[in-house]
Coordinates of C-alpha atoms in Angstrom, one line a residue:
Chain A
X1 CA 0.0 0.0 0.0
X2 CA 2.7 2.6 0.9
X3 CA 4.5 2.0 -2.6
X4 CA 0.9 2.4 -4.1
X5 CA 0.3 5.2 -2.9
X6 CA 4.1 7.0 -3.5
X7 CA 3.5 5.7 -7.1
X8 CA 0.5 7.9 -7.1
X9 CA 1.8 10.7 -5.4
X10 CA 4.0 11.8 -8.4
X11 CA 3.0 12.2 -12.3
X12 CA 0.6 9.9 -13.1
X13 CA 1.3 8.4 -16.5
X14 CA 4.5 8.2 -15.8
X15 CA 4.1 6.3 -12.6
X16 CA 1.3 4.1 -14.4
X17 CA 3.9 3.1 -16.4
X18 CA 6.3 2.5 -14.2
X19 CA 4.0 0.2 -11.6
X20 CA 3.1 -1.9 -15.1
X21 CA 7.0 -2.4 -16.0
X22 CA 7.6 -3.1 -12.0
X23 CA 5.2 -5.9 -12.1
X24 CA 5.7 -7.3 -15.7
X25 CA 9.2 -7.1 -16.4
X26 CA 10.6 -9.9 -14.6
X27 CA 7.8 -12.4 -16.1
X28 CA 8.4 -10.6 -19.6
X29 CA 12.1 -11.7 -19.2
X30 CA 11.5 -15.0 -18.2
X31 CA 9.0 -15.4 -21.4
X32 CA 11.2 -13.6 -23.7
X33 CA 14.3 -16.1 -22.7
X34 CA 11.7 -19.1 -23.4
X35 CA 11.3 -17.4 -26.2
X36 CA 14.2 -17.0 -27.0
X37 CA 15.3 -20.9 -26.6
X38 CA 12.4 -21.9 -28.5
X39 CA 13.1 -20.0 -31.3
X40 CA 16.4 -20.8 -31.2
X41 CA 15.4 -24.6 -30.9
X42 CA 12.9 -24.4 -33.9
X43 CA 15.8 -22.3 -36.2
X44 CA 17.8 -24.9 -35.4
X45 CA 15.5 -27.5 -36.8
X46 CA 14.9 -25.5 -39.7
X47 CA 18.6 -25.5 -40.4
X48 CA 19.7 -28.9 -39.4
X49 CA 20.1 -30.3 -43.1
X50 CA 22.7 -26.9 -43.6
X51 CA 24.0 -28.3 -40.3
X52 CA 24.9 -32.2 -41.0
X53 CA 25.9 -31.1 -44.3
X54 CA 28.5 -28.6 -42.5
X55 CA 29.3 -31.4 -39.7
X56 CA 30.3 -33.8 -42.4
X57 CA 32.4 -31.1 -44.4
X58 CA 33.9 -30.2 -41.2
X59 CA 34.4 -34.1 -40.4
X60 CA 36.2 -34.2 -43.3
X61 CA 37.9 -31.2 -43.0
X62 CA 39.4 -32.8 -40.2
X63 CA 40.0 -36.5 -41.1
X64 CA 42.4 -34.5 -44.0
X65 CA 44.2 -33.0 -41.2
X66 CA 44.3 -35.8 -39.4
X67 CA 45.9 -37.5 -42.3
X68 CA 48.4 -34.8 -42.6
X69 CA 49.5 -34.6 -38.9
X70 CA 50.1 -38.4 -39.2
X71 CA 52.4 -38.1 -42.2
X72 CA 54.1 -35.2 -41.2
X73 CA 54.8 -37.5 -37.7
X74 CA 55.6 -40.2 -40.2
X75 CA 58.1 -38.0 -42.6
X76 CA 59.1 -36.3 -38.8
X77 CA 60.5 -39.5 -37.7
X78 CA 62.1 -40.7 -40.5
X79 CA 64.0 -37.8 -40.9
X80 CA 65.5 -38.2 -37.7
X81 CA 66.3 -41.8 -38.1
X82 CA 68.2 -40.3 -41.6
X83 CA 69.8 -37.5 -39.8
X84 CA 70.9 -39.9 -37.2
X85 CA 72.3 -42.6 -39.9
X86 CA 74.0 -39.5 -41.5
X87 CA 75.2 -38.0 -38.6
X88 CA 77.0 -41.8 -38.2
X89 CA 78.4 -41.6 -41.5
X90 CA 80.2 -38.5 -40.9
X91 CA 81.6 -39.4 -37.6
X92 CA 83.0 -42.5 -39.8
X93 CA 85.1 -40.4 -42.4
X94 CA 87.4 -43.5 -42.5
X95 CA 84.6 -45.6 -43.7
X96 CA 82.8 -46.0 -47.1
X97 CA 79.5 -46.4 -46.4
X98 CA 76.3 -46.5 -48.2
X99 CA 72.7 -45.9 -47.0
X100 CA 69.9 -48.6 -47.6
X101 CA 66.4 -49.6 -47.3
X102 CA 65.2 -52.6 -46.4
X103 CA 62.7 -54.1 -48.4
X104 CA 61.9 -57.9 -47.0
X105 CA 61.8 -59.6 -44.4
X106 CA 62.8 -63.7 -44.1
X107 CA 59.6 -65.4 -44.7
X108 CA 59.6 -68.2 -41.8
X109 CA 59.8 -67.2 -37.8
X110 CA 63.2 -69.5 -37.3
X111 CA 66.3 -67.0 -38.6
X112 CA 66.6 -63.1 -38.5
X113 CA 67.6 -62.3 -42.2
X114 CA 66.1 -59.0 -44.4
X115 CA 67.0 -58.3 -47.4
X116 CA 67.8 -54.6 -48.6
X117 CA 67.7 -52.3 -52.0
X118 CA 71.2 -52.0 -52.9
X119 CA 73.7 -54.8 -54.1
X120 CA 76.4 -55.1 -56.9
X121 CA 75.1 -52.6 -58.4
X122 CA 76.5 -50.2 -55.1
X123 CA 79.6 -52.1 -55.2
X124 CA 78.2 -54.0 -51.9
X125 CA 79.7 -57.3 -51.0
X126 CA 79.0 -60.6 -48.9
X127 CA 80.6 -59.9 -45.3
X128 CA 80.2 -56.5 -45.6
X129 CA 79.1 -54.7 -42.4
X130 CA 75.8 -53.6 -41.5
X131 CA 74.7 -50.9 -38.9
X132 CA 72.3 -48.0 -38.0
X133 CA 72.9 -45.2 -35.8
X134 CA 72.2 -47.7 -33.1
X135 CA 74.9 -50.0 -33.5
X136 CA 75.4 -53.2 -35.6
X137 CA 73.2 -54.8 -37.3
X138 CA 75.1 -57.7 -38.6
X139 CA 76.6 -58.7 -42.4
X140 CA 76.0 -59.1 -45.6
X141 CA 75.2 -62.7 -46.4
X142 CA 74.4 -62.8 -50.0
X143 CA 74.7 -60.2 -52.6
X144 CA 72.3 -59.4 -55.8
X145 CA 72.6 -56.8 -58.4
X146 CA 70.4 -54.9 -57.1
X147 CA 69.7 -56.6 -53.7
X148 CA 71.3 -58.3 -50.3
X149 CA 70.5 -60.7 -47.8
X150 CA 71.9 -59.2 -44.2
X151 CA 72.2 -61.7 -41.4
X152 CA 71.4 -60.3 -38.2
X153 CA 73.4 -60.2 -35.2
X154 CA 70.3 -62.3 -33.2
X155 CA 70.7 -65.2 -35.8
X156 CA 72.1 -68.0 -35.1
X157 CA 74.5 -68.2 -37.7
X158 CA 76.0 -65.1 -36.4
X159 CA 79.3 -65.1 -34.6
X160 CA 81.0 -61.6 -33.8
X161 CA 83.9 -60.7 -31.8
X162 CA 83.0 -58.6 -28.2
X163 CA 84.8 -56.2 -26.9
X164 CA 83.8 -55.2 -23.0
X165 CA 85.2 -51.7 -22.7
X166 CA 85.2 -51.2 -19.1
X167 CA 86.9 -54.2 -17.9
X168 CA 89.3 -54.8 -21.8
X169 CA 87.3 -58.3 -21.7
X170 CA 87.5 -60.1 -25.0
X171 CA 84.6 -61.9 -25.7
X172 CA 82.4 -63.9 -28.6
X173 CA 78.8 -62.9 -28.9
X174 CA 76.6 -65.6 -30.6
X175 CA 73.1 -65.2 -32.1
X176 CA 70.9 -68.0 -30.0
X177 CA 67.7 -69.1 -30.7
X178 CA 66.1 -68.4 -27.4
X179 CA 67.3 -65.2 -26.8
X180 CA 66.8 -64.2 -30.4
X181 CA 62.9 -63.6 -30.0
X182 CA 63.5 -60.7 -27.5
X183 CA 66.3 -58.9 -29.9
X184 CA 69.1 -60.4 -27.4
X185 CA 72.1 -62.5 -27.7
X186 CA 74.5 -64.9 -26.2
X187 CA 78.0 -63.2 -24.8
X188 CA 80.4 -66.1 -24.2
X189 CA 84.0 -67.3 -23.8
X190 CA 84.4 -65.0 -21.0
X191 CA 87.0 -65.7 -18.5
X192 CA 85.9 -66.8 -15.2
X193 CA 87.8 -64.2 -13.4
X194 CA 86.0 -61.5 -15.0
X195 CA 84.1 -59.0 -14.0
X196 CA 81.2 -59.0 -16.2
X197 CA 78.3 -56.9 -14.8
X198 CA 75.1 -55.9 -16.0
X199 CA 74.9 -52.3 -17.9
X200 CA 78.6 -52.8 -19.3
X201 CA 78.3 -52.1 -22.9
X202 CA 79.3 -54.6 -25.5
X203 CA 81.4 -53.3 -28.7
X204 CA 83.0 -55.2 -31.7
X205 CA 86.7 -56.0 -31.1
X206 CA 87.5 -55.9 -34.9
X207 CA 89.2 -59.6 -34.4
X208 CA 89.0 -61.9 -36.7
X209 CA 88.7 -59.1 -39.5
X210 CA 84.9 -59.1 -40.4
X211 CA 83.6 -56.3 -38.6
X212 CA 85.5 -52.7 -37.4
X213 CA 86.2 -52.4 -33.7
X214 CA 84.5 -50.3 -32.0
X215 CA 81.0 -50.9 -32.8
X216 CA 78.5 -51.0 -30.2
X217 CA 76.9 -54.1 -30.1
X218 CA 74.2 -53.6 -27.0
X219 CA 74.8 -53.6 -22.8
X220 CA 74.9 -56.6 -21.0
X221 CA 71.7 -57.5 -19.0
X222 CA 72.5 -60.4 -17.4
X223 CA 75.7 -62.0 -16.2
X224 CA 74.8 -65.8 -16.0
X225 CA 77.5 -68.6 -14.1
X226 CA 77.5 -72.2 -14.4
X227 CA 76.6 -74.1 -11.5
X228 CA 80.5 -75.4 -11.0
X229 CA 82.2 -71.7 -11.6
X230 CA 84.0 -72.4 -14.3
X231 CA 82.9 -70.3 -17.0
X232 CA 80.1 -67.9 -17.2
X233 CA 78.4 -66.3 -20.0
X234 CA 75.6 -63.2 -20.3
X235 CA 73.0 -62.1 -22.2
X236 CA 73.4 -59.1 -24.2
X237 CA 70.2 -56.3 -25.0
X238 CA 71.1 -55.4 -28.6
X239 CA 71.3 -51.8 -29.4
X240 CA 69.1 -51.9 -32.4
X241 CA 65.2 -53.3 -33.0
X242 CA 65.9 -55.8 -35.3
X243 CA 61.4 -55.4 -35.4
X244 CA 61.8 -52.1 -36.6
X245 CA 65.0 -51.6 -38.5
X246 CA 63.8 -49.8 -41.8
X247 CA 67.3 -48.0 -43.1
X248 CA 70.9 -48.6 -42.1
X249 CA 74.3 -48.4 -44.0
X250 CA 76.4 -50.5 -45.1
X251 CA 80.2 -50.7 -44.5
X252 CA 81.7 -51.3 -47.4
X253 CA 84.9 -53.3 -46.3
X254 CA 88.4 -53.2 -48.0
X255 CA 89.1 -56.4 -47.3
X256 CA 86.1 -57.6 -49.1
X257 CA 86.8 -56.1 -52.6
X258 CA 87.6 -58.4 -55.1
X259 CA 91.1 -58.3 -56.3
Chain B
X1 CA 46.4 -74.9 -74.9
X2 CA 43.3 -73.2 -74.9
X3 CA 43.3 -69.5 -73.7
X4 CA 41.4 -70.3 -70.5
X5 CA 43.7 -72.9 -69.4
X6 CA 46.8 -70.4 -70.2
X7 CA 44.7 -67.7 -67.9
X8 CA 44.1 -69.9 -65.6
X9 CA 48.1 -70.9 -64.8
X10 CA 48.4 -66.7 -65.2
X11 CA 46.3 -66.5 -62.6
X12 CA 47.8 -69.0 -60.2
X13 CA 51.4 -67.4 -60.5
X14 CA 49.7 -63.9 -60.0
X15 CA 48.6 -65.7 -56.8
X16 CA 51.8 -67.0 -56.0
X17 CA 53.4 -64.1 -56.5
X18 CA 51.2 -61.9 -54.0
X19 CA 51.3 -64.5 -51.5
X20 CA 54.9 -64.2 -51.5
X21 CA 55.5 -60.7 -51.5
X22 CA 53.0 -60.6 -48.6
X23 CA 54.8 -62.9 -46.7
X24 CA 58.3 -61.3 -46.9
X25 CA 56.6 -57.6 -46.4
X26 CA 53.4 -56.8 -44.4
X27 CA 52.7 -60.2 -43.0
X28 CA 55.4 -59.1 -40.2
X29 CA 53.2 -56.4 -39.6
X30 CA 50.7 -58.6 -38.3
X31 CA 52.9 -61.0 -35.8
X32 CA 51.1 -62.6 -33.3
X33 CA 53.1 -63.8 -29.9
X34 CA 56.5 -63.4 -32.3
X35 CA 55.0 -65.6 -34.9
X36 CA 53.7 -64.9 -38.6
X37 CA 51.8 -67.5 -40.6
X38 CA 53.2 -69.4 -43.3
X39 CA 50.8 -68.7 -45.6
X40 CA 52.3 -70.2 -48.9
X41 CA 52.5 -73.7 -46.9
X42 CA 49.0 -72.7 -46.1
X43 CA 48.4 -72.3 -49.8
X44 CA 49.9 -75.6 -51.2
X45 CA 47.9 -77.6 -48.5
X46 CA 44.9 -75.8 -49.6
X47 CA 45.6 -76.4 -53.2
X48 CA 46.5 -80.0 -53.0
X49 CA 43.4 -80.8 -51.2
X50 CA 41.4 -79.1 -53.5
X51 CA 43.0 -80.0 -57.0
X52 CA 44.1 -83.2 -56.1
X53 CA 46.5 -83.6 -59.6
X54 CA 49.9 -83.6 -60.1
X55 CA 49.8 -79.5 -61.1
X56 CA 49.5 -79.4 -57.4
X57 CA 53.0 -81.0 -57.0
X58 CA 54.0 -78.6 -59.2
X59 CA 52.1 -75.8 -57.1
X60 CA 54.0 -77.2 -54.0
X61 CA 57.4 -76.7 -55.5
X62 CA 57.1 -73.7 -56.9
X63 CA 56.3 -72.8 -53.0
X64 CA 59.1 -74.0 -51.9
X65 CA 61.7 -72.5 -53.9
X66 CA 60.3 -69.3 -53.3
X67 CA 60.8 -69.6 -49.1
X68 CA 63.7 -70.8 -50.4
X69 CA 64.7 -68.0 -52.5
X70 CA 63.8 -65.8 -50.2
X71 CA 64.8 -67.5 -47.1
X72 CA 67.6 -67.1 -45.1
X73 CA 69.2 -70.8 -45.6
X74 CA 70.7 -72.9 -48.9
X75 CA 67.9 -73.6 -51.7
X76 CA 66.3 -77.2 -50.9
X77 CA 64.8 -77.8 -48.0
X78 CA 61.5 -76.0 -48.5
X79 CA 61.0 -77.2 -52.0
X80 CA 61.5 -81.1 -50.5
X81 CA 59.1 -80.3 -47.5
X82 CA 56.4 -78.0 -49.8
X83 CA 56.5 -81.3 -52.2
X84 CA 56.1 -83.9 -50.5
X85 CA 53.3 -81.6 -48.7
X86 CA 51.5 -81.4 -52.0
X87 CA 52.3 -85.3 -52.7
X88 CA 50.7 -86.1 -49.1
X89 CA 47.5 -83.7 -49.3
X90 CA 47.1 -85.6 -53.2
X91 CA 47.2 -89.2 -52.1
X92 CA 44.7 -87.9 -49.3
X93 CA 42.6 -86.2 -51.6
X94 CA 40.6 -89.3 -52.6
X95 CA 40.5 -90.9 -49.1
X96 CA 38.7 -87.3 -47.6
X97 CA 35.1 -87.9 -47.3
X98 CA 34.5 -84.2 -46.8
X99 CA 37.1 -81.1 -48.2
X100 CA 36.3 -78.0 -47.0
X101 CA 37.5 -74.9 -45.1
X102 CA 38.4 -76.3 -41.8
X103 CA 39.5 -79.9 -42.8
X104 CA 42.5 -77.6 -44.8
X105 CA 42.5 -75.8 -41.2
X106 CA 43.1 -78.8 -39.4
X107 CA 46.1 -80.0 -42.2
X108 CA 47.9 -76.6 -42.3
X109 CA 47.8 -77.0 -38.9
X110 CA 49.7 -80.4 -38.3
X111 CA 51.5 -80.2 -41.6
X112 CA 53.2 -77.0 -40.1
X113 CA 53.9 -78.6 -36.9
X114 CA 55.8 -81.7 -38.7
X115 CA 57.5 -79.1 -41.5
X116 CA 58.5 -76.8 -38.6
X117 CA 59.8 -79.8 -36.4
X118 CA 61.9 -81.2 -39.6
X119 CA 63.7 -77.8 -40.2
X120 CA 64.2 -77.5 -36.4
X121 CA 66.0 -80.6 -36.3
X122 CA 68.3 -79.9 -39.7
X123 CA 69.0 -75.8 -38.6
X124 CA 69.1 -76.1 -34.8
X125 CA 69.6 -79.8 -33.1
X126 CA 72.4 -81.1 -35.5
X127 CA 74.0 -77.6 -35.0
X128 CA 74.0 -78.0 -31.2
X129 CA 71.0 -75.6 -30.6
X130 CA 69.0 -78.2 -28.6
X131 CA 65.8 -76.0 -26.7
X132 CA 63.3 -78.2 -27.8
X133 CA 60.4 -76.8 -25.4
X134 CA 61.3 -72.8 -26.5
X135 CA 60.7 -74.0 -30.2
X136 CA 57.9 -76.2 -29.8
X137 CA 56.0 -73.6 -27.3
X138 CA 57.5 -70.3 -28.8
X139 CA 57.5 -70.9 -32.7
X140 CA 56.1 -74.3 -33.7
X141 CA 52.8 -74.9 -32.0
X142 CA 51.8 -70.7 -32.4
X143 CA 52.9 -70.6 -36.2
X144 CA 51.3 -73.8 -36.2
X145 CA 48.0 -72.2 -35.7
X146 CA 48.1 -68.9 -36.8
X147 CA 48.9 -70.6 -40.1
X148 CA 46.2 -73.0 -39.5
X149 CA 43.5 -70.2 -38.6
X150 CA 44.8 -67.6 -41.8
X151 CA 43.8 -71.2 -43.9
X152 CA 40.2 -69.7 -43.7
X153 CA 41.0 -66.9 -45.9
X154 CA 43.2 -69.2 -48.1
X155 CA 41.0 -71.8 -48.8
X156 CA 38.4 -70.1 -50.7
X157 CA 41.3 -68.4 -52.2
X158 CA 43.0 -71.3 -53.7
X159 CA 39.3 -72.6 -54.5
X160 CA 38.9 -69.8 -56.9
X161 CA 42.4 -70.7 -58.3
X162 CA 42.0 -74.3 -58.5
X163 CA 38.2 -75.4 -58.5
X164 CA 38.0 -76.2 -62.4
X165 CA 40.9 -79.0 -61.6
X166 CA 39.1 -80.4 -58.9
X167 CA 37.1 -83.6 -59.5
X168 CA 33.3 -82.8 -59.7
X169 CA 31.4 -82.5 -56.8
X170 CA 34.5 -83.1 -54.4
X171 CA 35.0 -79.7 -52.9
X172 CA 32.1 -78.4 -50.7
X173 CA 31.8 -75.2 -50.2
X174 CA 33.0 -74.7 -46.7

């Protein structure tokens, strides 16, 4: 009653008014946002062929990108694996070396042999060496014109000569069929009084004149002793996946050139 | 030679050949607990079982000297075994009462065991690598099979291939 009667108290119209908006304004908001959200509802149902024509451009739009971003990742990665193999090749002035692909695989699940891209036809000959940026990979086997089979180091027709550098341990690692399926292989003809532990790293010697000394071969990650003492051997963690080698160079050895 | 016949032996190489590029490229995309399939074994049972003939021996050694070829070890040994593979699944051929899918299943399966044991014992036990229970329960009986189990996507392959050389009414369906 007392605003009633202030309303009155003043112009008239003008308070008329204002007494209507008082009262109707909140409920004219609260219908004008229902409104509002039902017209908005009912444009949107008006429009929702423009709409699931621009989701499925948009969709598009970004399985294309989606595309993109995976073979940019895909070039990304293989330009590092390059840089890295190139990077190897220059801190091997000594060596002649030439990059290849590898193109197959062995077709049966018993030996660890791929062939690659390049053969006579790069001057690339059997017992030459094989590594990535890794380490070694292992040697040439057989040699094509324009193809060569390359024996890994987990095969078990592979033999190389160890060198432990932290304790000047000469050693033979051996490719070994149970060890093989985890990319690992066999270190062995280790002296008894050494002192073989587990993280030493494991490099070619460069006896017996097939591959380069020097070349990491993996760490050792396990140092195993027979039950009488007498001789011990370990299991070496090869530097490279053998599952994933796609490029690596090959060491095209002196001593291998026909005379 | 008619023109059919000469399409048809076109056809089985082009077979061949893309069973063998698959198995020395992408099939070692798809290893399962460190194994792949052999799938040209797969293939040769397949085709022996359903042809029957001596094109199958044929079939069989052409196989074989391509996992020789393109295997790691000397030419021989898998053009013998993919032979007398295809000279086994023949002199069966007429004693099966039923050739379908998953009877080739079940002779991939135990051929691969028995071709797998054989070049286990000529690679590995005369060379002084004797771990009998890693290859039997880590390669032989898992290739063994996955090759078996691929079979069902060979079969109606090689049935395609080979089904005009098969004696009427001998090869169901599944």
């Amino acid at each position: 009653m007392g605003i009633s009667f202030a309303l009155v108290g003043g112009n008239s119209s003008l308070t008329g008014t204002n007494f209507a908006e008082v009262i109707t304004s909140p409920v004219q908001g609260f219908f004008t946002s229902i409104g509002n959200g039902v017209g908005g509802f009912f444009e949107f149902i008006g429009q929702a062929g423009n709409y699931k024509e621009e989701n499925k451009v948009l969709r598009d739009e970004v399985d294309a990108k989606e595309q993109t971003i995976r073979e940019l990742e895909s070039y990304q990665q293989e330009n590092q694996r390059l840089r890295a193999l190139l990077e190897l090749k220059e801190s091997y002035p000594q060596y002649d070396m030439v990059g290849c692909e590898v193109i197959a695989k062995e077709p049966g699940n018993w030996f660890h042999v791929f062939t690659i891209d390049k053969g006579k036809n790069y001057n690339i000959k059997k017992d030459d060496v094989v590594v990535t940026h890794k380490g070694l990979v292992g040697r040439v086997s057989q040699v094509g014109e324009n193809w060569a089979k390359v024996v890994s180091l987990i095969d078990t027709e592979s033999s190389v000569g160890a060198l432990l550098p932290r304790t000047q341990d000469i050693a033979i690692v051996d490719g070994d069929l149970a060890l093989s399926g985890n990319g690992q292989c066999r270190l062995s003809a280790v002296s008894n009084t050494s002192a073989l532990a587990a993280g030493d790293e494991v490099e070619t010697s460069g006896l017996g004149g097939v591959y380069p000394k020097g070349l990491l071969i993996g760490t050792i990650k396990e140092v195993i002793n027979d039950a009488v003492g007498y001789s011990s051997y370990a299991i070496v963690d090869t530097a490279v996946d053998f599952e994933h080698v796609r490029e690596v160079l090959v060491i095209r050895m002196p001593q291998n050139e026909i005379p | 030679m008619q023109t059919k016949q000469v399409m048809r032996y076109v056809l089985t190489g082009v077979v061949v050949f893309l069973l063998a590029l698959f198995q020395t490229t992408l099939i070692h995309s798809f290893k399962l607990f460190g194994v792949i399939p052999n799938l040209l074994l797969s293939s040769v049972v397949c085709y022996s079982l359903i042809c029957g003939e001596n094109k199958a021996m044929v079939f069989g050694i052409a196989c074989g000297l391509i996992l020789d070829f393109y295997g790691a070890r000397a030419v021989g040994i898998n053009t013998l075994l993919c032979m007398l593979t295809a000279l086994g699944c023949i002199l069966l051929h007429d004693g099966l009462f039923s050739n379908n899918a998953f009877v080739a299943m079940l002779f991939v399966a135990v051929i691969s065991v028995i071709y797998d044991l054989i070049i286990f014992f000529f690679y590995f036990v005369l060379w002084g690598q004797t771990d009998v229970l890693y290859a039997l329960f880590r390669i032989i009986l898992p290739g063994a099979i996955y090759s078996g189990l691929v079979t069902i996507f060979i079969y109606p392959l090689m049935r395609a291939v080979a089904l005009e050389w098969a004696a009427p009414g001998h090869v169901k369906r599944w």
